[in-house]
PDB file of C-alpha atoms in Angstrom:
ATOM      1  CA  MET A   9       0.001   0.000  -0.003  1.00  0.00           C
ATOM      2  CA  TYR A  10       1.369   3.441   0.857  1.00  0.00           C
ATOM      3  CA  PRO A  11       4.785   3.719   2.519  1.00  0.00           C
ATOM      4  CA  GLN A  12       4.963   5.209   5.994  1.00  0.00           C
ATOM      5  CA  ARG A  13       5.940   8.879   5.708  1.00  0.00           C
ATOM      6  CA  THR A  14       7.447  11.271   8.212  1.00  0.00           C
ATOM      7  CA  GLY A  15       7.792  15.023   8.127  1.00  0.00           C
ATOM      8  CA  LEU A  16      10.986  17.024   8.445  1.00  0.00           C
ATOM      9  CA  ILE A  17      11.041  20.751   9.122  1.00  0.00           C
ATOM     10  CA  LEU A  18      14.137  22.300   7.564  1.00  0.00           C
ATOM     11  CA  TRP A  19      15.221  25.766   8.623  1.00  0.00           C
ATOM     12  CA  VAL A  20      17.098  27.290   5.693  1.00  0.00           C
ATOM     13  CA  SER A  21      19.058  30.475   5.108  1.00  0.00           C
ATOM     14  CA  ASP A  22      18.235  30.830   1.416  1.00  0.00           C
ATOM     15  CA  LEU A  23      15.034  29.731  -0.317  1.00  0.00           C
ATOM     16  CA  LYS A  24      16.530  29.602  -3.801  1.00  0.00           C
ATOM     17  CA  GLN A  25      18.218  26.250  -3.183  1.00  0.00           C
ATOM     18  CA  THR A  26      15.105  24.520  -1.825  1.00  0.00           C
ATOM     19  CA  LYS A  27      14.618  22.917  -5.271  1.00  0.00           C
ATOM     20  CA  GLN A  28      17.564  20.651  -4.425  1.00  0.00           C
ATOM     21  CA  LEU A  29      15.522  19.078  -1.608  1.00  0.00           C
ATOM     22  CA  GLU A  30      12.959  17.556  -3.997  1.00  0.00           C
ATOM     23  CA  LYS A  31      15.154  14.524  -4.593  1.00  0.00           C
ATOM     24  CA  PHE A  32      14.727  13.432  -0.945  1.00  0.00           C
ATOM     25  CA  GLY A  33      10.918  13.561  -0.813  1.00  0.00           C
ATOM     26  CA  THR A  34       7.876  15.725  -1.289  1.00  0.00           C
ATOM     27  CA  ILE A  35       8.040  19.410  -0.423  1.00  0.00           C
ATOM     28  CA  HIS A  36       4.754  20.178   1.284  1.00  0.00           C
ATOM     29  CA  TYR A  37       5.213  23.837   2.254  1.00  0.00           C
ATOM     30  CA  VAL A  38       7.786  26.612   1.938  1.00  0.00           C
ATOM     31  CA  SER A  39       7.544  29.606   4.257  1.00  0.00           C
ATOM     32  CA  LYS A  40       9.031  32.666   2.617  1.00  0.00           C
ATOM     33  CA  ARG A  41       8.691  34.799   5.711  1.00  0.00           C
ATOM     34  CA  MET A  42      10.123  32.416   8.323  1.00  0.00           C
ATOM     35  CA  HIS A  43      12.518  30.542   5.992  1.00  0.00           C
ATOM     36  CA  TYR A  44      11.535  26.951   6.613  1.00  0.00           C
ATOM     37  CA  VAL A  45      10.533  24.012   4.434  1.00  0.00           C
ATOM     38  CA  VAL A  46       8.221  21.107   5.336  1.00  0.00           C
ATOM     39  CA  LEU A  47       9.495  17.992   3.610  1.00  0.00           C
ATOM     40  CA  TYR A  48       7.862  14.547   3.709  1.00  0.00           C
ATOM     41  CA  VAL A  49      10.186  11.554   3.276  1.00  0.00           C
ATOM     42  CA  ASN A  50       9.811   7.799   3.631  1.00  0.00           C
ATOM     43  CA  ALA A  51      10.105   6.825   7.282  1.00  0.00           C
ATOM     44  CA  ASP A  52      12.654   4.079   6.656  1.00  0.00           C
ATOM     45  CA  LYS A  53      15.003   6.525   4.857  1.00  0.00           C
ATOM     46  CA  ALA A  54      14.478   9.527   7.156  1.00  0.00           C
ATOM     47  CA  ASP A  55      17.760   9.094   9.043  1.00  0.00           C
ATOM     48  CA  GLU A  56      19.791   8.820   5.864  1.00  0.00           C
ATOM     49  CA  ALA A  57      18.050  11.840   4.369  1.00  0.00           C
ATOM     50  CA  THR A  58      18.622  13.875   7.536  1.00  0.00           C
ATOM     51  CA  LYS A  59      22.364  13.175   7.490  1.00  0.00           C
ATOM     52  CA  THR A  60      22.656  14.060   3.804  1.00  0.00           C
ATOM     53  CA  ILE A  61      20.530  17.207   4.017  1.00  0.00           C
ATOM     54  CA  GLN A  62      22.455  18.473   7.043  1.00  0.00           C
ATOM     55  CA  LYS A  63      25.584  18.671   4.855  1.00  0.00           C
ATOM     56  CA  TYR A  64      24.038  21.321   2.602  1.00  0.00           C
ATOM     57  CA  PRO A  65      25.371  24.775   3.468  1.00  0.00           C
ATOM     58  CA  PHE A  66      21.993  26.512   3.259  1.00  0.00           C
ATOM     59  CA  VAL A  67      20.357  24.245   5.888  1.00  0.00           C
ATOM     60  CA  LYS A  68      20.592  25.668   9.399  1.00  0.00           C
ATOM     61  CA  LYS A  69      18.624  23.163  11.449  1.00  0.00           C
ATOM     62  CA  ILE A  70      16.469  20.056  10.944  1.00  0.00           C
ATOM     63  CA  GLU A  71      13.554  19.121  13.193  1.00  0.00           C
ATOM     64  CA  ARG A  72      11.447  15.981  12.989  1.00  0.00           C
ATOM     65  CA  SER A  73       7.672  16.352  12.943  1.00  0.00           C
ATOM     66  CA  PHE A  74       5.827  14.515  15.693  1.00  0.00           C
ATOM     67  CA  ARG A  75       2.493  14.536  13.824  1.00  0.00           C
ATOM     68  CA  ASN A  76       2.540  10.732  13.417  1.00  0.00           C
ATOM     69  CA  GLU A  77       2.876  10.245  17.173  1.00  0.00           C
ATOM     70  CA  ILE A  78      -0.047  12.458  18.216  1.00  0.00           C
ATOM     71  CA  LYS A  79      -3.121  10.539  19.266  1.00  0.00           C
ATOM     72  CA  THR A  80      -6.019  11.385  16.961  1.00  0.00           C
ATOM     73  CA  GLU A  81      -8.659   9.027  18.377  1.00  0.00           C
ATOM     74  CA  TYR A  82     -10.538  10.639  21.212  1.00  0.00           C
ATOM     75  CA  ASN A  83     -12.968   9.193  23.705  1.00  0.00           C
ATOM     76  CA  SER A  84     -15.354  11.162  25.851  1.00  0.00           C
ATOM     77  CA  ASN A  85     -15.989  10.080  29.443  1.00  0.00           C
ATOM     78  CA  VAL A  86     -18.267  13.067  30.032  1.00  0.00           C
ATOM     79  CA  PRO A  87     -21.981  12.145  30.038  1.00  0.00           C
ATOM     80  CA  ASP A  88     -24.090  13.527  27.212  1.00  0.00           C
ATOM     81  CA  LYS A  89     -25.996  16.633  28.408  1.00  0.00           C
ATOM     82  CA  ALA A  90     -28.302  16.709  25.395  1.00  0.00           C
ATOM     83  CA  ASN A  91     -30.853  14.589  27.286  1.00  0.00           C
ATOM     84  CA  LEU A  92     -31.152  17.261  29.975  1.00  0.00           C
ATOM     85  CA  TYR A  93     -32.492  19.889  27.582  1.00  0.00           C
ATOM     86  CA  THR A  94     -35.332  17.861  26.055  1.00  0.00           C
TER      87      THR A  94
END
């Protein structure tokens, strides 16, 4: 099916060279004002991509996105108050 993807937030000094990052994965967003790039890569190759990208001179810092680890299934233990108003 689909490969597991993970997000990398790349803080860059120059936005002109962000085209070079397309060979590592999919560029999702480029912030012109804050100078960062959101890049999605395959999870199994994320460590290799991080080491290679860090060598570029225009990359200041790399952060890993924790979006995959956030719980998105919620349960409500609060009783439903809709019955009180009928």
